[in-house]
Amino acid sequence: MQLPLQITFRDIPPSEAIEAAIREKAQKLERYFDRITSCRVIVEAPHKHHHKGKLYEVTIDITIPGHEIVVSRDNHDKHAHEDIYVSIRDAFAAAQRQLEAYVGKMRGEVKTHEMPAHGRVIEITPDHGTILTPDGREVYFHPNSLLNEEFEDLEKGAEVRFAEEEGDKGPKATTVHVIGKHHIE
């Protein structure tokens, strides 16, 4: 990290063992993003009147160029967090997930689930077909573009999915996949 790690203890005495565990986890974050400019960690035990054991909360504030990642949770219902090391592990795991998501977003690796274009065949001639899209556009396609059916067997009204590009005479389907046939009445 470019700036030192800052560790703060609230309502619990400082511990070298806990600091060592935090330093180890913070160091591992650099594997996911090597331009972390600061990392502040607050370890606290705010639930003094809890019936069972003391529950620990770990807050992490990571600063990176142009962004800040903050992990802070209220763990009053998680009895696993009676163990301070479990609280530290869970907080750093959440920070790692947020850091990975941010880095993926920066690199443009965010998954998109774009549906392929679809429509219905409205015209068939010996040398081409025409697809009508739900928004009213007509898309031309060549018999060689048809993937899973013979062009001669294709009928008007067949529902298709297709990949589109701009052709010389307007929109053109580069691949056409028949997905069903529905009769429009």
PDB file of C-alpha atoms in Angstrom:
ATOM      1  CA  MET A   1       0.000   0.000   0.000  1.00  0.00           C
ATOM      2  CA  GLN A   2       1.141   3.519  -0.711  1.00  0.00           C
ATOM      3  CA  LEU A   3       0.012   4.788   2.718  1.00  0.00           C
ATOM      4  CA  PRO A   4       0.319   2.879   5.984  1.00  0.00           C
ATOM      5  CA  LEU A   5      -2.481   0.794   7.372  1.00  0.00           C
ATOM      6  CA  GLN A   6      -4.341   2.501  10.213  1.00  0.00           C
ATOM      7  CA  ILE A   7      -5.896   0.235  12.878  1.00  0.00           C
ATOM      8  CA  THR A   8      -8.167   1.623  15.602  1.00  0.00           C
ATOM      9  CA  PHE A   9      -9.574  -0.287  18.585  1.00  0.00           C
ATOM     10  CA  ARG A  10     -12.791   0.910  20.241  1.00  0.00           C
ATOM     11  CA  ASP A  11     -14.155  -0.490  23.496  1.00  0.00           C
ATOM     12  CA  ILE A  12     -11.514  -3.243  23.473  1.00  0.00           C
ATOM     13  CA  PRO A  13      -7.833  -3.157  24.415  1.00  0.00           C
ATOM     14  CA  PRO A  14      -5.288  -3.141  21.546  1.00  0.00           C
ATOM     15  CA  SER A  15      -3.781  -6.521  20.702  1.00  0.00           C
ATOM     16  CA  GLU A  16      -0.646  -7.328  18.715  1.00  0.00           C
ATOM     17  CA  ALA A  17      -2.142 -10.653  17.580  1.00  0.00           C
ATOM     18  CA  ILE A  18      -5.269  -8.945  16.224  1.00  0.00           C
ATOM     19  CA  GLU A  19      -3.149  -6.265  14.528  1.00  0.00           C
ATOM     20  CA  ALA A  20      -1.030  -8.988  12.889  1.00  0.00           C
ATOM     21  CA  ALA A  21      -4.157 -10.742  11.571  1.00  0.00           C
ATOM     22  CA  ILE A  22      -5.479  -7.448  10.156  1.00  0.00           C
ATOM     23  CA  ARG A  23      -2.125  -6.597   8.527  1.00  0.00           C
ATOM     24  CA  GLU A  24      -2.021 -10.022   6.874  1.00  0.00           C
ATOM     25  CA  LYS A  25      -5.565  -9.670   5.490  1.00  0.00           C
ATOM     26  CA  ALA A  26      -4.915  -6.081   4.324  1.00  0.00           C
ATOM     27  CA  GLN A  27      -1.735  -7.161   2.534  1.00  0.00           C
ATOM     28  CA  LYS A  28      -3.735  -9.785   0.608  1.00  0.00           C
ATOM     29  CA  LEU A  29      -6.075  -7.076  -0.718  1.00  0.00           C
ATOM     30  CA  GLU A  30      -3.188  -5.722  -2.795  1.00  0.00           C
ATOM     31  CA  ARG A  31      -3.377  -8.877  -4.918  1.00  0.00           C
ATOM     32  CA  TYR A  32      -6.718  -7.677  -6.230  1.00  0.00           C
ATOM     33  CA  PHE A  33      -5.779  -4.026  -6.739  1.00  0.00           C
ATOM     34  CA  ASP A  34      -2.233  -2.725  -6.321  1.00  0.00           C
ATOM     35  CA  ARG A  35      -3.072   0.993  -6.158  1.00  0.00           C
ATOM     36  CA  ILE A  36      -4.713   1.095  -2.720  1.00  0.00           C
ATOM     37  CA  THR A  37      -3.795   4.458  -1.230  1.00  0.00           C
ATOM     38  CA  SER A  38      -5.086   3.879   2.296  1.00  0.00           C
ATOM     39  CA  CYS A  39      -6.758   1.291   4.441  1.00  0.00           C
ATOM     40  CA  ARG A  40      -8.357   2.172   7.765  1.00  0.00           C
ATOM     41  CA  VAL A  41      -9.691  -0.604   9.990  1.00  0.00           C
ATOM     42  CA  ILE A  42     -11.801  -0.075  13.112  1.00  0.00           C
ATOM     43  CA  VAL A  43     -12.315  -2.998  15.482  1.00  0.00           C
ATOM     44  CA  GLU A  44     -14.981  -2.503  18.120  1.00  0.00           C
ATOM     45  CA  ALA A  45     -17.236  -4.305  20.556  1.00  0.00           C
ATOM     46  CA  PRO A  46     -20.195  -1.904  20.801  1.00  0.00           C
ATOM     47  CA  HIS A  47     -22.775  -4.304  22.291  1.00  0.00           C
ATOM     48  CA  LYS A  48     -21.998  -4.042  25.971  1.00  0.00           C
ATOM     49  CA  HIS A  49     -25.427  -5.220  27.186  1.00  0.00           C
ATOM     50  CA  HIS A  50     -25.658  -8.340  25.053  1.00  0.00           C
ATOM     51  CA  HIS A  51     -26.974 -11.458  26.830  1.00  0.00           C
ATOM     52  CA  LYS A  52     -24.503 -13.999  25.466  1.00  0.00           C
ATOM     53  CA  GLY A  53     -20.976 -13.085  24.381  1.00  0.00           C
ATOM     54  CA  LYS A  54     -19.408  -9.883  23.134  1.00  0.00           C
ATOM     55  CA  LEU A  55     -20.017  -9.340  19.405  1.00  0.00           C
ATOM     56  CA  TYR A  56     -17.252  -7.688  17.426  1.00  0.00           C
ATOM     57  CA  GLU A  57     -17.657  -5.346  14.499  1.00  0.00           C
ATOM     58  CA  VAL A  58     -14.929  -4.617  11.986  1.00  0.00           C
ATOM     59  CA  THR A  59     -15.237  -1.592   9.715  1.00  0.00           C
ATOM     60  CA  ILE A  60     -12.889  -1.235   6.757  1.00  0.00           C
ATOM     61  CA  ASP A  61     -12.431   1.943   4.727  1.00  0.00           C
ATOM     62  CA  ILE A  62     -10.259   1.484   1.622  1.00  0.00           C
ATOM     63  CA  THR A  63      -9.290   4.435  -0.544  1.00  0.00           C
ATOM     64  CA  ILE A  64      -8.238   3.900  -4.151  1.00  0.00           C
ATOM     65  CA  PRO A  65      -7.795   6.516  -6.885  1.00  0.00           C
ATOM     66  CA  GLY A  66     -11.212   8.007  -7.582  1.00  0.00           C
ATOM     67  CA  HIS A  67     -13.159   5.650  -5.324  1.00  0.00           C
ATOM     68  CA  GLU A  68     -13.721   4.578  -1.728  1.00  0.00           C
ATOM     69  CA  ILE A  69     -14.829   1.153  -0.519  1.00  0.00           C
ATOM     70  CA  VAL A  70     -16.431   0.903   2.910  1.00  0.00           C
ATOM     71  CA  VAL A  71     -17.372  -2.317   4.659  1.00  0.00           C
ATOM     72  CA  SER A  72     -19.450  -1.876   7.791  1.00  0.00           C
ATOM     73  CA  ARG A  73     -21.979  -4.292   9.169  1.00  0.00           C
ATOM     74  CA  ASP A  74     -24.111  -4.626  12.251  1.00  0.00           C
ATOM     75  CA  ASN A  75     -23.513  -8.200  13.383  1.00  0.00           C
ATOM     76  CA  HIS A  76     -25.844  -8.243  16.383  1.00  0.00           C
ATOM     77  CA  ASP A  77     -27.544 -11.427  15.148  1.00  0.00           C
ATOM     78  CA  LYS A  78     -24.437 -13.362  14.090  1.00  0.00           C
ATOM     79  CA  HIS A  79     -23.079 -15.290  17.032  1.00  0.00           C
ATOM     80  CA  ALA A  80     -20.087 -16.396  14.960  1.00  0.00           C
ATOM     81  CA  HIS A  81     -18.929 -12.805  15.403  1.00  0.00           C
ATOM     82  CA  GLU A  82     -18.315 -13.477  19.074  1.00  0.00           C
ATOM     83  CA  ASP A  83     -14.920 -14.552  17.715  1.00  0.00           C
ATOM     84  CA  ILE A  84     -12.986 -11.448  16.700  1.00  0.00           C
ATOM     85  CA  TYR A  85     -11.009 -13.377  14.065  1.00  0.00           C
ATOM     86  CA  VAL A  86     -14.242 -14.491  12.364  1.00  0.00           C
ATOM     87  CA  SER A  87     -15.385 -10.856  12.296  1.00  0.00           C
ATOM     88  CA  ILE A  88     -12.069  -9.821  10.736  1.00  0.00           C
ATOM     89  CA  ARG A  89     -12.239 -12.638   8.159  1.00  0.00           C
ATOM     90  CA  ASP A  90     -15.820 -11.785   7.139  1.00  0.00           C
ATOM     91  CA  ALA A  91     -15.139  -8.050   6.859  1.00  0.00           C
ATOM     92  CA  PHE A  92     -12.057  -8.556   4.690  1.00  0.00           C
ATOM     93  CA  ALA A  93     -13.913 -11.106   2.532  1.00  0.00           C
ATOM     94  CA  ALA A  94     -16.618  -8.491   1.902  1.00  0.00           C
ATOM     95  CA  ALA A  95     -13.949  -5.863   1.136  1.00  0.00           C
ATOM     96  CA  GLN A  96     -12.288  -8.252  -1.303  1.00  0.00           C
ATOM     97  CA  ARG A  97     -15.601  -8.872  -3.127  1.00  0.00           C
ATOM     98  CA  GLN A  98     -16.253  -5.132  -3.422  1.00  0.00           C
ATOM     99  CA  LEU A  99     -12.703  -4.501  -4.626  1.00  0.00           C
ATOM    100  CA  GLU A 100     -12.938  -7.280  -7.225  1.00  0.00           C
ATOM    101  CA  ALA A 101     -16.287  -5.924  -8.443  1.00  0.00           C
ATOM    102  CA  TYR A 102     -14.851  -2.410  -8.750  1.00  0.00           C
ATOM    103  CA  VAL A 103     -11.772  -3.627 -10.651  1.00  0.00           C
ATOM    104  CA  GLY A 104     -13.968  -5.725 -12.964  1.00  0.00           C
ATOM    105  CA  LYS A 105     -16.168  -2.712 -13.633  1.00  0.00           C
ATOM    106  CA  MET A 106     -13.109  -0.548 -14.370  1.00  0.00           C
ATOM    107  CA  ARG A 107     -11.861  -3.128 -16.876  1.00  0.00           C
ATOM    108  CA  GLY A 108     -15.263  -3.445 -18.492  1.00  0.00           C
ATOM    109  CA  GLU A 109     -15.627  -7.050 -17.353  1.00  0.00           C
ATOM    110  CA  VAL A 110     -19.117  -6.592 -16.001  1.00  0.00           C
ATOM    111  CA  LYS A 111     -21.338  -9.347 -17.322  1.00  0.00           C
ATOM    112  CA  THR A 112     -24.194  -8.301 -19.524  1.00  0.00           C
ATOM    113  CA  HIS A 113     -26.998 -10.575 -20.556  1.00  0.00           C
ATOM    114  CA  GLU A 114     -28.144  -8.968 -23.755  1.00  0.00           C
ATOM    115  CA  MET A 115     -30.965 -10.797 -25.454  1.00  0.00           C
ATOM    116  CA  PRO A 116     -30.496 -11.450 -29.174  1.00  0.00           C
ATOM    117  CA  ALA A 117     -32.802  -9.593 -31.506  1.00  0.00           C
ATOM    118  CA  HIS A 118     -35.998 -11.419 -32.413  1.00  0.00           C
ATOM    119  CA  GLY A 119     -38.877 -11.135 -34.809  1.00  0.00           C
ATOM    120  CA  ARG A 120     -41.183 -12.976 -37.177  1.00  0.00           C
ATOM    121  CA  VAL A 121     -40.620 -13.915 -40.826  1.00  0.00           C
ATOM    122  CA  ILE A 122     -43.073 -11.880 -42.916  1.00  0.00           C
ATOM    123  CA  GLU A 123     -41.768 -12.463 -46.444  1.00  0.00           C
ATOM    124  CA  ILE A 124     -39.976 -15.280 -48.237  1.00  0.00           C
ATOM    125  CA  THR A 125     -38.762 -15.043 -51.849  1.00  0.00           C
ATOM    126  CA  PRO A 126     -36.453 -17.477 -53.665  1.00  0.00           C
ATOM    127  CA  ASP A 127     -33.382 -15.333 -52.853  1.00  0.00           C
ATOM    128  CA  HIS A 128     -34.119 -13.657 -49.488  1.00  0.00           C
ATOM    129  CA  GLY A 129     -36.420 -13.343 -46.498  1.00  0.00           C
ATOM    130  CA  THR A 130     -37.655 -10.458 -44.389  1.00  0.00           C
ATOM    131  CA  ILE A 131     -38.066 -10.354 -40.610  1.00  0.00           C
ATOM    132  CA  LEU A 132     -40.434  -7.953 -38.851  1.00  0.00           C
ATOM    133  CA  THR A 133     -39.147  -6.891 -35.414  1.00  0.00           C
ATOM    134  CA  PRO A 134     -41.452  -6.042 -32.474  1.00  0.00           C
ATOM    135  CA  ASP A 135     -40.618  -2.346 -32.949  1.00  0.00           C
ATOM    136  CA  GLY A 136     -41.809  -2.456 -36.583  1.00  0.00           C
ATOM    137  CA  ARG A 137     -38.462  -2.568 -38.398  1.00  0.00           C
ATOM    138  CA  GLU A 138     -37.923  -4.859 -41.373  1.00  0.00           C
ATOM    139  CA  VAL A 139     -34.646  -6.784 -41.500  1.00  0.00           C
ATOM    140  CA  TYR A 140     -33.471  -8.534 -44.660  1.00  0.00           C
ATOM    141  CA  PHE A 141     -31.707 -11.926 -44.579  1.00  0.00           C
ATOM    142  CA  HIS A 142     -30.046 -14.164 -47.148  1.00  0.00           C
ATOM    143  CA  PRO A 143     -30.779 -17.952 -47.339  1.00  0.00           C
ATOM    144  CA  ASN A 144     -27.176 -18.644 -46.215  1.00  0.00           C
ATOM    145  CA  SER A 145     -27.886 -16.799 -42.934  1.00  0.00           C
ATOM    146  CA  LEU A 146     -30.388 -19.445 -41.805  1.00  0.00           C
ATOM    147  CA  LEU A 147     -28.752 -21.757 -39.240  1.00  0.00           C
ATOM    148  CA  ASN A 148     -31.037 -24.556 -38.086  1.00  0.00           C
ATOM    149  CA  GLU A 149     -33.518 -25.044 -40.910  1.00  0.00           C
ATOM    150  CA  GLU A 150     -33.500 -25.310 -44.694  1.00  0.00           C
ATOM    151  CA  PHE A 151     -34.539 -22.095 -46.424  1.00  0.00           C
ATOM    152  CA  GLU A 152     -37.031 -24.038 -48.571  1.00  0.00           C
ATOM    153  CA  ASP A 153     -38.759 -25.308 -45.402  1.00  0.00           C
ATOM    154  CA  LEU A 154     -39.060 -21.861 -43.815  1.00  0.00           C
ATOM    155  CA  GLU A 155     -42.616 -20.518 -43.577  1.00  0.00           C
ATOM    156  CA  LYS A 156     -44.134 -17.104 -43.021  1.00  0.00           C
ATOM    157  CA  GLY A 157     -44.885 -16.500 -39.345  1.00  0.00           C
ATOM    158  CA  ALA A 158     -41.849 -18.407 -38.084  1.00  0.00           C
ATOM    159  CA  GLU A 159     -40.412 -16.801 -34.971  1.00  0.00           C
ATOM    160  CA  VAL A 160     -36.646 -16.195 -35.191  1.00  0.00           C
ATOM    161  CA  ARG A 161     -33.704 -14.811 -33.261  1.00  0.00           C
ATOM    162  CA  PHE A 162     -30.991 -13.092 -35.258  1.00  0.00           C
ATOM    163  CA  ALA A 163     -27.750 -11.134 -35.241  1.00  0.00           C
ATOM    164  CA  GLU A 164     -27.987  -7.860 -37.105  1.00  0.00           C
ATOM    165  CA  GLU A 165     -25.651  -5.487 -38.878  1.00  0.00           C
ATOM    166  CA  GLU A 166     -26.080  -2.587 -41.273  1.00  0.00           C
ATOM    167  CA  GLY A 167     -26.052  -3.762 -44.892  1.00  0.00           C
ATOM    168  CA  ASP A 168     -25.903  -1.885 -48.214  1.00  0.00           C
ATOM    169  CA  LYS A 169     -29.700  -1.686 -48.380  1.00  0.00           C
ATOM    170  CA  GLY A 170     -30.448  -1.253 -44.668  1.00  0.00           C
ATOM    171  CA  PRO A 171     -30.521  -3.623 -41.682  1.00  0.00           C
ATOM    172  CA  LYS A 172     -29.404  -7.175 -42.513  1.00  0.00           C
ATOM    173  CA  ALA A 173     -29.491 -10.350 -40.397  1.00  0.00           C
ATOM    174  CA  THR A 174     -26.133 -12.123 -40.493  1.00  0.00           C
ATOM    175  CA  THR A 175     -27.406 -15.250 -38.707  1.00  0.00           C
ATOM    176  CA  VAL A 176     -31.009 -16.369 -38.316  1.00  0.00           C
ATOM    177  CA  HIS A 177     -32.098 -19.083 -35.887  1.00  0.00           C
ATOM    178  CA  VAL A 178     -35.683 -20.383 -36.081  1.00  0.00           C
ATOM    179  CA  ILE A 179     -37.146 -20.726 -32.575  1.00  0.00           C
ATOM    180  CA  GLY A 180     -40.758 -21.530 -33.387  1.00  0.00           C
ATOM    181  CA  LYS A 181     -43.732 -20.992 -35.629  1.00  0.00           C
ATOM    182  CA  HIS A 182     -46.810 -19.136 -34.463  1.00  0.00           C
ATOM    183  CA  HIS A 183     -49.714 -18.283 -36.687  1.00  0.00           C
ATOM    184  CA  ILE A 184     -50.878 -14.691 -36.521  1.00  0.00           C
ATOM    185  CA  GLU A 185     -54.604 -14.373 -37.076  1.00  0.00           C
TER     186      GLU A 185
END
